[in-house]
mmCIF file of C-alpha atoms in Angstrom:
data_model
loop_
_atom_site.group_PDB
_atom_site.id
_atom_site.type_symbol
_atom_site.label_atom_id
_atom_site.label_comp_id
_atom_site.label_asym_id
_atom_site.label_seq_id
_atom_site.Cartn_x
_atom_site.Cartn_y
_atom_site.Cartn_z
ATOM 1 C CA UNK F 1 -43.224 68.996 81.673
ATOM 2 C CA UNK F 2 -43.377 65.543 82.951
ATOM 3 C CA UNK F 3 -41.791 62.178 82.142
ATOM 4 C CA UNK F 4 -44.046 59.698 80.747
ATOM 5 C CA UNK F 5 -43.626 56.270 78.539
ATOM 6 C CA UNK F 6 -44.933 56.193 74.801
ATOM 7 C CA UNK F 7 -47.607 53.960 75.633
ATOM 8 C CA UNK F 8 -49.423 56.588 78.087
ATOM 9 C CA UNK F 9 -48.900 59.315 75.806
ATOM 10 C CA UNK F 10 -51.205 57.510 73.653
ATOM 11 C CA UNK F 11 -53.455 56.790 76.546
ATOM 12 C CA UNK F 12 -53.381 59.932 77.813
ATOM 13 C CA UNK F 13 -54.042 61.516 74.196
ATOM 14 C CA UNK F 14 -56.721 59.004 73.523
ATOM 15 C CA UNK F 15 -58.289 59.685 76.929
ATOM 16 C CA UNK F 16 -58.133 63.704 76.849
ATOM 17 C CA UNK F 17 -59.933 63.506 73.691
ATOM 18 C CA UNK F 18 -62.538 61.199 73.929
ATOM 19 C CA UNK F 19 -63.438 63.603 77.087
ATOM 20 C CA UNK F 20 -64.254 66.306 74.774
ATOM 21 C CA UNK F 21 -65.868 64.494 71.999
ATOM 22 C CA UNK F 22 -68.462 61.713 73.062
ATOM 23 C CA UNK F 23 -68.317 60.624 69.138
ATOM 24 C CA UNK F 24 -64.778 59.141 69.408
ATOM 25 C CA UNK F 25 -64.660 55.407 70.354
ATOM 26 C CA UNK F 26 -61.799 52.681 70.128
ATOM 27 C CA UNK F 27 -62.507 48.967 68.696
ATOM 28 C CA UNK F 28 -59.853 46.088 68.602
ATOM 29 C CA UNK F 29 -59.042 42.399 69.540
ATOM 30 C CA UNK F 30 -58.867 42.381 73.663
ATOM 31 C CA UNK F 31 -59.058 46.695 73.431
ATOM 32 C CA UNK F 32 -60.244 46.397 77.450
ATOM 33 C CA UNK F 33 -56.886 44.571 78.311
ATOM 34 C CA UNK F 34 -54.768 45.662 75.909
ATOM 35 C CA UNK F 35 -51.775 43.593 74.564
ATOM 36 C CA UNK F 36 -49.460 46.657 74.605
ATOM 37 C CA UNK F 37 -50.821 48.403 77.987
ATOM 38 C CA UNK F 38 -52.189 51.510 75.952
ATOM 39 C CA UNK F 39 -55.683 50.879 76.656
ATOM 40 C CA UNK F 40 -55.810 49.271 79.712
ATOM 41 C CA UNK F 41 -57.675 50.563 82.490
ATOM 42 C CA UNK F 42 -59.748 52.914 80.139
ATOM 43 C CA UNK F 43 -63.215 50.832 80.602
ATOM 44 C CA UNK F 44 -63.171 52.351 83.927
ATOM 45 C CA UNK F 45 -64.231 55.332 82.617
ATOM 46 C CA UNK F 46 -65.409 54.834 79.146
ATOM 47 C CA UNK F 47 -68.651 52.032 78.797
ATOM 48 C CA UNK F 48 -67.890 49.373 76.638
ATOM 49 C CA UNK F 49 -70.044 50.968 73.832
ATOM 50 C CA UNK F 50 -66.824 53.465 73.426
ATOM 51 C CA UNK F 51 -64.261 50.208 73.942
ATOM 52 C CA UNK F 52 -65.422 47.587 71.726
ATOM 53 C CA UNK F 53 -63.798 44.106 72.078
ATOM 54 C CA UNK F 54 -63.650 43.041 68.236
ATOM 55 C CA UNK F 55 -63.792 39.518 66.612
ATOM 56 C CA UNK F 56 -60.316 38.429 65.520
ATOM 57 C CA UNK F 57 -61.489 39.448 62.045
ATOM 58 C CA UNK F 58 -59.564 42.826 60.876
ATOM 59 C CA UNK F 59 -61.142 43.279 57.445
ATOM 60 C CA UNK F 60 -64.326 43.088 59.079
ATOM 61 C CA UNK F 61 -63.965 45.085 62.258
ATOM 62 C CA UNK F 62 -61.746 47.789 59.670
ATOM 63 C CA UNK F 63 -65.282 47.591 57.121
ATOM 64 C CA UNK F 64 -67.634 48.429 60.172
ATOM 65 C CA UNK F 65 -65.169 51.463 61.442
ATOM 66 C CA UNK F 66 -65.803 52.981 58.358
ATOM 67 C CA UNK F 67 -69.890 52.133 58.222
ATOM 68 C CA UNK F 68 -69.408 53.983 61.533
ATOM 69 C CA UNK F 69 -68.004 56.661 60.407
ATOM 70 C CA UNK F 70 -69.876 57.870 57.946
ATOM 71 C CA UNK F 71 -72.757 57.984 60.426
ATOM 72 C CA UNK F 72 -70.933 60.411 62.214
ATOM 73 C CA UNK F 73 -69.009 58.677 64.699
ATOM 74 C CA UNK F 74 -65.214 59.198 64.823
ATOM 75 C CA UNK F 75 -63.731 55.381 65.210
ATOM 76 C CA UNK F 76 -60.489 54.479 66.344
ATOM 77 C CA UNK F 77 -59.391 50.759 65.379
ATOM 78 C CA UNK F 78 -56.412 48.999 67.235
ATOM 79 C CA UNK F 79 -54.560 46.216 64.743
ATOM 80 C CA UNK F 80 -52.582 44.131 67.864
ATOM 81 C CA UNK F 81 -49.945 43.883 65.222
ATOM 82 C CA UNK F 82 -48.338 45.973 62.099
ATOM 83 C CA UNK F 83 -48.303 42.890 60.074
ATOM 84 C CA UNK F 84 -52.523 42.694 60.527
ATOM 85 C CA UNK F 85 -52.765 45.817 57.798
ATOM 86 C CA UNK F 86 -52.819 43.417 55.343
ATOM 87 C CA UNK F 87 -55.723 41.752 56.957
ATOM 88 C CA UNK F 88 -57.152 44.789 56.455
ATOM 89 C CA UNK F 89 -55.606 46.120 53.740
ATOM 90 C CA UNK F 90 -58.834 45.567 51.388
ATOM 91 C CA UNK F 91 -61.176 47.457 53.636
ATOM 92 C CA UNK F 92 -58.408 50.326 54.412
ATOM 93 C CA UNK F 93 -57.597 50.974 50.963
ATOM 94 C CA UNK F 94 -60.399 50.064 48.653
ATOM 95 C CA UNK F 95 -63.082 51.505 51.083
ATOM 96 C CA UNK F 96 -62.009 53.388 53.886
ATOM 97 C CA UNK F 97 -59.553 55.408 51.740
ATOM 98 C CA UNK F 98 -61.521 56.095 48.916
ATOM 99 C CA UNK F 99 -64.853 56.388 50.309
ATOM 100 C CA UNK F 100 -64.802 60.527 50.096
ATOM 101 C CA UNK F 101 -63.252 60.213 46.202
ATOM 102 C CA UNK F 102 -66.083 57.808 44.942
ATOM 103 C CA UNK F 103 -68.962 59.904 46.392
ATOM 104 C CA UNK F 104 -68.724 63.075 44.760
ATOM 105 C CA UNK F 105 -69.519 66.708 46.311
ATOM 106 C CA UNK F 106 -67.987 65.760 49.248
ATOM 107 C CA UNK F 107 -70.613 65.497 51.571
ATOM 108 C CA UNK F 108 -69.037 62.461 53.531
ATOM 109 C CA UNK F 109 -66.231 62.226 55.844
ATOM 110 C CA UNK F 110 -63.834 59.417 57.010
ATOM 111 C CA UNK F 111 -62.604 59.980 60.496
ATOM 112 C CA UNK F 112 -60.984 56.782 60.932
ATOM 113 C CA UNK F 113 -57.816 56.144 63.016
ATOM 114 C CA UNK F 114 -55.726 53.017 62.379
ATOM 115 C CA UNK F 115 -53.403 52.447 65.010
ATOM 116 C CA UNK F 116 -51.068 49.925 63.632
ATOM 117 C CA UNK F 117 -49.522 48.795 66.944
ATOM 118 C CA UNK F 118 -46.753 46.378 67.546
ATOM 119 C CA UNK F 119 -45.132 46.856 64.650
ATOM 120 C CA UNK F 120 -41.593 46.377 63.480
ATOM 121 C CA UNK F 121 -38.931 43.891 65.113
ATOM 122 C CA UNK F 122 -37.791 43.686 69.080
ATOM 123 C CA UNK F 123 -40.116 40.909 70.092
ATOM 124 C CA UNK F 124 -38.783 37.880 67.867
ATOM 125 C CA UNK F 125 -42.199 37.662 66.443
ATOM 126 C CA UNK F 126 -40.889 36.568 63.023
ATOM 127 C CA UNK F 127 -42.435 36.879 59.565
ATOM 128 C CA UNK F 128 -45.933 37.412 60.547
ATOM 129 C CA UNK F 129 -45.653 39.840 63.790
ATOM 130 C CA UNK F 130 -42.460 41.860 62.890
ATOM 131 C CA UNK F 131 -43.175 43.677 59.324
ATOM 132 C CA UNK F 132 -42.870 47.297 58.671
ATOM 133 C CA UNK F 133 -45.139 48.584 56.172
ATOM 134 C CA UNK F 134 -45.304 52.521 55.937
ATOM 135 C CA UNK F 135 -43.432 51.925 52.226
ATOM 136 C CA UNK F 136 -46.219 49.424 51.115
ATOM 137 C CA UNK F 137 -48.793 51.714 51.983
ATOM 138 C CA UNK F 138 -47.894 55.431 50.835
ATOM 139 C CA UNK F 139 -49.083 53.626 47.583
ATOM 140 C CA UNK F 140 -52.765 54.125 47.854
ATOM 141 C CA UNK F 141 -54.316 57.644 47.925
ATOM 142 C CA UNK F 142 -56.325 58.741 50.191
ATOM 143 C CA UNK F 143 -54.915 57.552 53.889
ATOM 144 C CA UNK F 144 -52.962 59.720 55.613
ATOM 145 C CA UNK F 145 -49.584 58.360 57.163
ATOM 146 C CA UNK F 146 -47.809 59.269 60.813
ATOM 147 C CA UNK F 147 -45.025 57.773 62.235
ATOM 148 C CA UNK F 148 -43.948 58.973 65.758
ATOM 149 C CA UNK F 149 -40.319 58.435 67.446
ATOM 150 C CA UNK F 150 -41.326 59.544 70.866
ATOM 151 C CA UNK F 151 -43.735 59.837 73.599
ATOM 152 C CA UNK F 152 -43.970 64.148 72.804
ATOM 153 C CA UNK F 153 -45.101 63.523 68.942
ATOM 154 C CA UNK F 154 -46.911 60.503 69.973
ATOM 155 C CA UNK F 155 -49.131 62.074 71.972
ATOM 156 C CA UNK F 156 -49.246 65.753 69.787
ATOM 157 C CA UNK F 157 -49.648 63.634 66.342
ATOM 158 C CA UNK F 158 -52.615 61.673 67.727
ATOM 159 C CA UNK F 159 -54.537 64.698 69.148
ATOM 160 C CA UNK F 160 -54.598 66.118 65.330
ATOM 161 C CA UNK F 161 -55.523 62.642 63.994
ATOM 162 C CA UNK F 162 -58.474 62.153 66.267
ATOM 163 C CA UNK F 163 -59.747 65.940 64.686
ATOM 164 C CA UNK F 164 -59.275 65.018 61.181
ATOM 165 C CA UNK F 165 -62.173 63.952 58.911
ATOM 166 C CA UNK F 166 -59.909 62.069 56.943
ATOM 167 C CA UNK F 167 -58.531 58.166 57.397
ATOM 168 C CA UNK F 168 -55.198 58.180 58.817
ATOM 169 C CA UNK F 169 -52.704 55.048 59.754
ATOM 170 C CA UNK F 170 -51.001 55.929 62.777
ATOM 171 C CA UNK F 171 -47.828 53.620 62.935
ATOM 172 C CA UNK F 172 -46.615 52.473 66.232
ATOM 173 C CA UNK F 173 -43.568 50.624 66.680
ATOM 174 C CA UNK F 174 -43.500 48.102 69.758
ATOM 175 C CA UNK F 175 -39.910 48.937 70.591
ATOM 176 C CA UNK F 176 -41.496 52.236 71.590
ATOM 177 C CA UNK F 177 -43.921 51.721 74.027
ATOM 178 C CA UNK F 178 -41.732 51.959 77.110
ATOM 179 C CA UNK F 179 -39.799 54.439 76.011
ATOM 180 C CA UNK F 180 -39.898 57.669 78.455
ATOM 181 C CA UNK F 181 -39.672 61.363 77.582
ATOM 182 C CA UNK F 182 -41.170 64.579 78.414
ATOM 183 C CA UNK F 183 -44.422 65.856 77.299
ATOM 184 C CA UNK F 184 -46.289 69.086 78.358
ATOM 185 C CA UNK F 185 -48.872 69.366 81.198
ATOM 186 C CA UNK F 186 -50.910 71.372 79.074
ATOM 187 C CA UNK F 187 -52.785 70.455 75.871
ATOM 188 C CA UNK F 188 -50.847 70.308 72.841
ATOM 189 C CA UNK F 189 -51.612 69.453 69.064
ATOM 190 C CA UNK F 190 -48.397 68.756 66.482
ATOM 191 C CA UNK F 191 -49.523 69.954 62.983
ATOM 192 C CA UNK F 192 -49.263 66.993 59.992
ATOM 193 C CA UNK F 193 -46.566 68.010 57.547
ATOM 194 C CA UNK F 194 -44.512 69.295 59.909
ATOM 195 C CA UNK F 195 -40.949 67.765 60.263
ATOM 196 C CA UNK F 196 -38.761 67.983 62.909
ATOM 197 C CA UNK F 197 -34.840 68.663 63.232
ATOM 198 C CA UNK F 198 -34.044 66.641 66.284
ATOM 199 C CA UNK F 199 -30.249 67.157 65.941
ATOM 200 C CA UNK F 200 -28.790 69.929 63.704
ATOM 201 C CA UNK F 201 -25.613 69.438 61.767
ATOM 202 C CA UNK F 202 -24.077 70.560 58.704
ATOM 203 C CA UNK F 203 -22.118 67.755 57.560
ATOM 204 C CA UNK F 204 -24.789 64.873 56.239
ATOM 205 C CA UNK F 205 -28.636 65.232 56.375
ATOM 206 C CA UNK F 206 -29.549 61.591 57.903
ATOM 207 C CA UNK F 207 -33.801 61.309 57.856
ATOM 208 C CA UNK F 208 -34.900 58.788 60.365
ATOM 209 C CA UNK F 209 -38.546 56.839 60.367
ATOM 210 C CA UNK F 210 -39.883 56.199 63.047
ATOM 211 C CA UNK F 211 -37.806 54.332 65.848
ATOM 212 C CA UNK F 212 -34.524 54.756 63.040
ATOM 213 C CA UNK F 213 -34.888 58.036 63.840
ATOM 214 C CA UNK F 214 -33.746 57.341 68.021
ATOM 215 C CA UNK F 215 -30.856 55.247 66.940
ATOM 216 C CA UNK F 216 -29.082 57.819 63.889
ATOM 217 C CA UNK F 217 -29.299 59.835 66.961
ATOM 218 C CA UNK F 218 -27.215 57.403 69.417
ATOM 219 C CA UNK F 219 -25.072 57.042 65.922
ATOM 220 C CA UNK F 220 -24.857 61.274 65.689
ATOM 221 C CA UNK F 221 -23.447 61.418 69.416
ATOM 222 C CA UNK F 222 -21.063 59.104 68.485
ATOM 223 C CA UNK F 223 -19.860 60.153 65.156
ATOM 224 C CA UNK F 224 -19.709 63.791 66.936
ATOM 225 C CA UNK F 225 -16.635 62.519 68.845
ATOM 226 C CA UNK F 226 -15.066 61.858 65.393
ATOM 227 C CA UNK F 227 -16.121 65.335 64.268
ATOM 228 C CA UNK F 228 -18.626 64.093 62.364
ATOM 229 C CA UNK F 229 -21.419 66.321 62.471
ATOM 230 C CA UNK F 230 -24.839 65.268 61.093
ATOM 231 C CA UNK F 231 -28.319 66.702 61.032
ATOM 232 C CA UNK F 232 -30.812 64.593 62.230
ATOM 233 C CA UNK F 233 -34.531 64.851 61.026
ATOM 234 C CA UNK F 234 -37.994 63.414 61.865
ATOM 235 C CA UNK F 235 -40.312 63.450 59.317
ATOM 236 C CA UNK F 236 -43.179 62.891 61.930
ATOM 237 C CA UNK F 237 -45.436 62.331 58.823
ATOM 238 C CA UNK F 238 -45.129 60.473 55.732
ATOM 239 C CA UNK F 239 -48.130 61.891 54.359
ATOM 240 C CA UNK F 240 -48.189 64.418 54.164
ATOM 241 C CA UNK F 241 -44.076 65.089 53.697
ATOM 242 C CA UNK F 242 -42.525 67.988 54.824
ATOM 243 C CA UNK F 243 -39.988 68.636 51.740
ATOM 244 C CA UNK F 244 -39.200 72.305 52.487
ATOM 245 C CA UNK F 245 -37.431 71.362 55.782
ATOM 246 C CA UNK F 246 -35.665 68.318 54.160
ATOM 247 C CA UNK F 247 -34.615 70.597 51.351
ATOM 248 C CA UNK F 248 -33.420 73.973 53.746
ATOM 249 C CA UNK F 249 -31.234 70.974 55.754
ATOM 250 C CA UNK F 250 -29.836 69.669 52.035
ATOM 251 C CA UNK F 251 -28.778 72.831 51.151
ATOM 252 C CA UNK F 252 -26.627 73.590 53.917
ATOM 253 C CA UNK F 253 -25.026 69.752 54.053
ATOM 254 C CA UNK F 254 -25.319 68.384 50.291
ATOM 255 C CA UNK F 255 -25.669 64.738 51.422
ATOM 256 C CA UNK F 256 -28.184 62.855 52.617
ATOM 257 C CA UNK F 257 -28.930 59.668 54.449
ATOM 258 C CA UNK F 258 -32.367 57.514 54.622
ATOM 259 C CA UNK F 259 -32.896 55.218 57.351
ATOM 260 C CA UNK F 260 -35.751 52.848 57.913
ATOM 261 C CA UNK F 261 -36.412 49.643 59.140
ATOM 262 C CA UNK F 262 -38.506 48.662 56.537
ATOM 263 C CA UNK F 263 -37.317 46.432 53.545
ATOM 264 C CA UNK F 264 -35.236 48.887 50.761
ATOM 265 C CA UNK F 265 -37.181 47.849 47.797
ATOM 266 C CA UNK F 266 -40.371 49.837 47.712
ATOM 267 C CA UNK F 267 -39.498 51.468 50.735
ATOM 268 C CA UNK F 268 -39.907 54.769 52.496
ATOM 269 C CA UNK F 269 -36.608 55.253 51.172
ATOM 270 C CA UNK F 270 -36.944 54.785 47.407
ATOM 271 C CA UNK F 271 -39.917 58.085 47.756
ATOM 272 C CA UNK F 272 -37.931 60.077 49.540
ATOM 273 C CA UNK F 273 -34.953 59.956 46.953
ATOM 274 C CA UNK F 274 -37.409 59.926 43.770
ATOM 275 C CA UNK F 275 -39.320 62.937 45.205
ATOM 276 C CA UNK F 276 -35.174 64.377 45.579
ATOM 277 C CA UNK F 277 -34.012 63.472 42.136
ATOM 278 C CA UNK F 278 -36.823 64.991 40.553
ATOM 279 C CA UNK F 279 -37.012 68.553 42.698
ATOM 280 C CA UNK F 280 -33.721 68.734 44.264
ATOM 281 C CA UNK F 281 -31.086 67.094 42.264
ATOM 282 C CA UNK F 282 -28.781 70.119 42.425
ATOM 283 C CA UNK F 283 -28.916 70.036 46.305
ATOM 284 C CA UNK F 284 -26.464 67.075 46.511
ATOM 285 C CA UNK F 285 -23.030 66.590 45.831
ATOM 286 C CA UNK F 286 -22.822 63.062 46.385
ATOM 287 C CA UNK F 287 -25.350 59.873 45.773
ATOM 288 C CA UNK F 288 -28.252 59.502 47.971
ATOM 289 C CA UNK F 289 -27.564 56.548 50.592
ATOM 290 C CA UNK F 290 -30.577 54.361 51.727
ATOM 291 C CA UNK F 291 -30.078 52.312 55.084
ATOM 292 C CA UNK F 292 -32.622 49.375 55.496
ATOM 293 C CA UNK F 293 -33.596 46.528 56.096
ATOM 294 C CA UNK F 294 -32.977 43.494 54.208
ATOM 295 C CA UNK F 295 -35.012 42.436 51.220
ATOM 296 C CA UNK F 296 -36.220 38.777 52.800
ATOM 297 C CA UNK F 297 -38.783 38.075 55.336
ATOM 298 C CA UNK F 298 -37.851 38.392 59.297
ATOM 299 C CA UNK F 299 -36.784 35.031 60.809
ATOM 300 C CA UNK F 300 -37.983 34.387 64.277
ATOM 301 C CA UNK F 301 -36.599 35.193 67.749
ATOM 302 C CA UNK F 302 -34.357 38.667 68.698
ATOM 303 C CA UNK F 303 -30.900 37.113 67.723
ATOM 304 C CA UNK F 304 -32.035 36.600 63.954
ATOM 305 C CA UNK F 305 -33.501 39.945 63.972
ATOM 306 C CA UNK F 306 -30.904 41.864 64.674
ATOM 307 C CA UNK F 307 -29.324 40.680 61.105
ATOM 308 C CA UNK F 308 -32.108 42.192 59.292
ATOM 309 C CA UNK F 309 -32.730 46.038 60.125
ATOM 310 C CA UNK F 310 -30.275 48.561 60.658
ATOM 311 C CA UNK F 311 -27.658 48.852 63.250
ATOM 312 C CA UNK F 312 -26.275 52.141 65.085
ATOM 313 C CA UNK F 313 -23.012 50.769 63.472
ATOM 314 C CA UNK F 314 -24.186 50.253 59.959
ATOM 315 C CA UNK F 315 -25.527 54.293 60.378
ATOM 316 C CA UNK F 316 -22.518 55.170 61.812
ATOM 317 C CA UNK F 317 -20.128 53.464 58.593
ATOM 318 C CA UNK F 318 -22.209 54.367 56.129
ATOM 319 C CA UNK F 319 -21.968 58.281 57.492
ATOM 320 C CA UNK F 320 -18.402 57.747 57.208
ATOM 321 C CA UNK F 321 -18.097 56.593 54.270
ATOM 322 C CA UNK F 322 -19.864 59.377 52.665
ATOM 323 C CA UNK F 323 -17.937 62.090 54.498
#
C-alpha cells in the first residue's frame, strides 16, 4: 500500500487507464493546469488531442463529449465546479443520458465520464460554487451516479467508470482532494453497486454520502466513548444502490440515520427512506432520521457555511437522541 491524496488517486486512475486505452481523453476549462491539481502535469505525457482545453461553455463542451462518443471515443469531461451541472444539465440529461433509449436495438454506446469537481462547501464559494446535487440528479434515467469518500474508492470507482459504455457522473467533493489514505500498488477496480461498511455497529445504521460519510465516522469514535455503537456505511454509488447491504445492517440495528450535505428536500435522503418504507418497513423500530443541509441557498465565505450542512455534533445529537 502507499499513502496518497484524493486528487492523485484520480490522476493516477485517469493516467493508468488512458495508458491502456488510446480512446480515452479528458476535456474541460484550463484541463492542462487544472484548478484542483488532478490533471496537472498530465500534458507531459498525453498530446493535447487527449487534454482538450474547452471554451467556458459546459452545455456545449458536455454536447460534443457525447458526439464523441458515439464515434467511439471514450470522453472524460471536467465541470471546474459541482454547481456547472446545471450548465450542462440539458446536454447530460436530455442527450447524453438518453441517447442509447431513443435509438433502439442498442447499437450505440455512451461512455461518457462527468467529473463534477469542486463540489459541495469548504471554499466559501457561495450560491453558485458550493451546491450539492447528487439528489437533483438521481431524477433522470439513464446516468449512472458515484460518490467517493476517499482516495481508495476514488481511484477503484473511476477505473470501472472509464470501462463502462454507459454515462456516469462521478461526484467529487473539493473538501476531498487533499485528503490522504492508502491505496494498493497494484491495479484495482471497485464494482458499482457495491456498498461499503466502513465502521460496523449494532446500535444505529448511519449511511453517509460522500464526504458525510468521513465525518459520521469522527462522530462514531466519539459516540463509542459513550457506548454508543453505530454502523457506518458508504454507499460508494447512488446508482446503482446497494439495498441488500443497507438492509442486512437494518436488520441487526433497527434504526437508521441519513446524512448528506445536500439540501433535505429532494435529497439523497428522501430516496433512500422511500425505497425503505416501501421494501423494508418492518426493519425499523423507530422513524427514519435525515441529517442535511438546510433548505436555502449557501451564503458566501467558510463562516456562513458552516450554518448550512451538517456538523459532527448535529450527527452525534441526533444519534443520541434516537438511542
Amino acid at each position: 500500500m502507499k499513502e496518497i491524496t484524493f486528487a492523485n488517486a484520480i490522476k493516477e486512475a485517469l493516467q493508468e487507464e488512458m495508458r491502456k486505452d488510446e480512446n480515452i481523453y479528458i476535456m474541460g476549462e484550463s484541463i492542462r493546469h487544472s484548478v484542483w491539481g488532478v490533471t496537472r502535469g498530465m500534458d507531459a505525457e498525453f498530446s493535447k488531442k487527449r487534454l482538450v482545453n474547452a471554451p467556458i461553455s459546459e452545455s456545449g463542451f458536455a454536447a460534443a463529449a457525447l458526439g464523441s462518443a458515439l464515434l467511439g471515443l471514450k470522453p472524460v469531461v471536467e465541470l471546474i465546479f459541482g454547481d456547472f451541472l446545471l450548465l450542462a444539465a440539458d446536454s447530460i440529461v436530455n442527450e447524453v443520458a438518453k441517447y442509447r433509449y431513443m435509438c433502439g436495438g442498442g447499437e450505440f454506446k455512451v461512455p461518457v465520464v462527468i467529473r463534477v469537481a469542486g463540489c459541495g462547501v469548504g471554499s466559501g464559494g457561495g450560491p453558485h460554487h458550493a451546491q450539492y446535487l447528487e439528489g437533483a440528479f438521481l431524477n433522470y434515467p439513464g446516468l449512472k451516479v458515484v460518490t467517493p469518500s476517499n482516495p481508495y474508492d476514488a481511484k477503484g470507482l473511476l477505473k470501472t467508470a472509464l470501462n463502462d459504455n454507459n454515462p456516469i457522473l462521478f461526484f467529487e467533493h473539493k473538501l476531498l482532494y487533499g485528503m490522504r489514505g492508502e491505496v494498493p500498488e497494484e491495479e484495482y477496480y471497485i464494482p458499482f453497486g457495491q456498498a461499503e461498511i466502513k465502521k460496523e455497529g449494532k446500535d444505529i445504521t448511519v449511511v453517509g454520502i460522500s464526504n458525510s460519510c468521513n465525518k459520521v465516522l469522527i462522530a462514531a469514535n466519539e459516540l463509542s466513548k459513550e457506548g454508543i455503537d453505530i454502523e457506518v456505511i458508504d454507499p460508494r454509488t447512488l446508482i446503482p444502490f446497494d439495498k441488500e447491504t443497507l438492509f442486512k445492517s437494518l436488520n441487526k440495528t433497527n434504526k437508521l440515520i441519513i446524512v448528506e450535505d445536500g439540501p433535505k428536500r429532494g435529497g439523497v435522503g428522501s430516496e433512500i427512506s422511500a425505497m425503505i418504507a416501501e421494501e423494508a418497513l418492518t426493519l425499523l423500530d423507530a422513524p427514519i432520521v435525515r441529517v442535511a443541509g438546510k433548505d436555502a441557498p449557501l451564503p458566501s465565505g467558510r463562516y456562513g457555511e458552516k450554518f448550512m450542512v451538517p456538523s459532527v455534533e448535529e450527527i452525534i445529537n441526533n444519534c443520541r437522541k434516537l438511542v
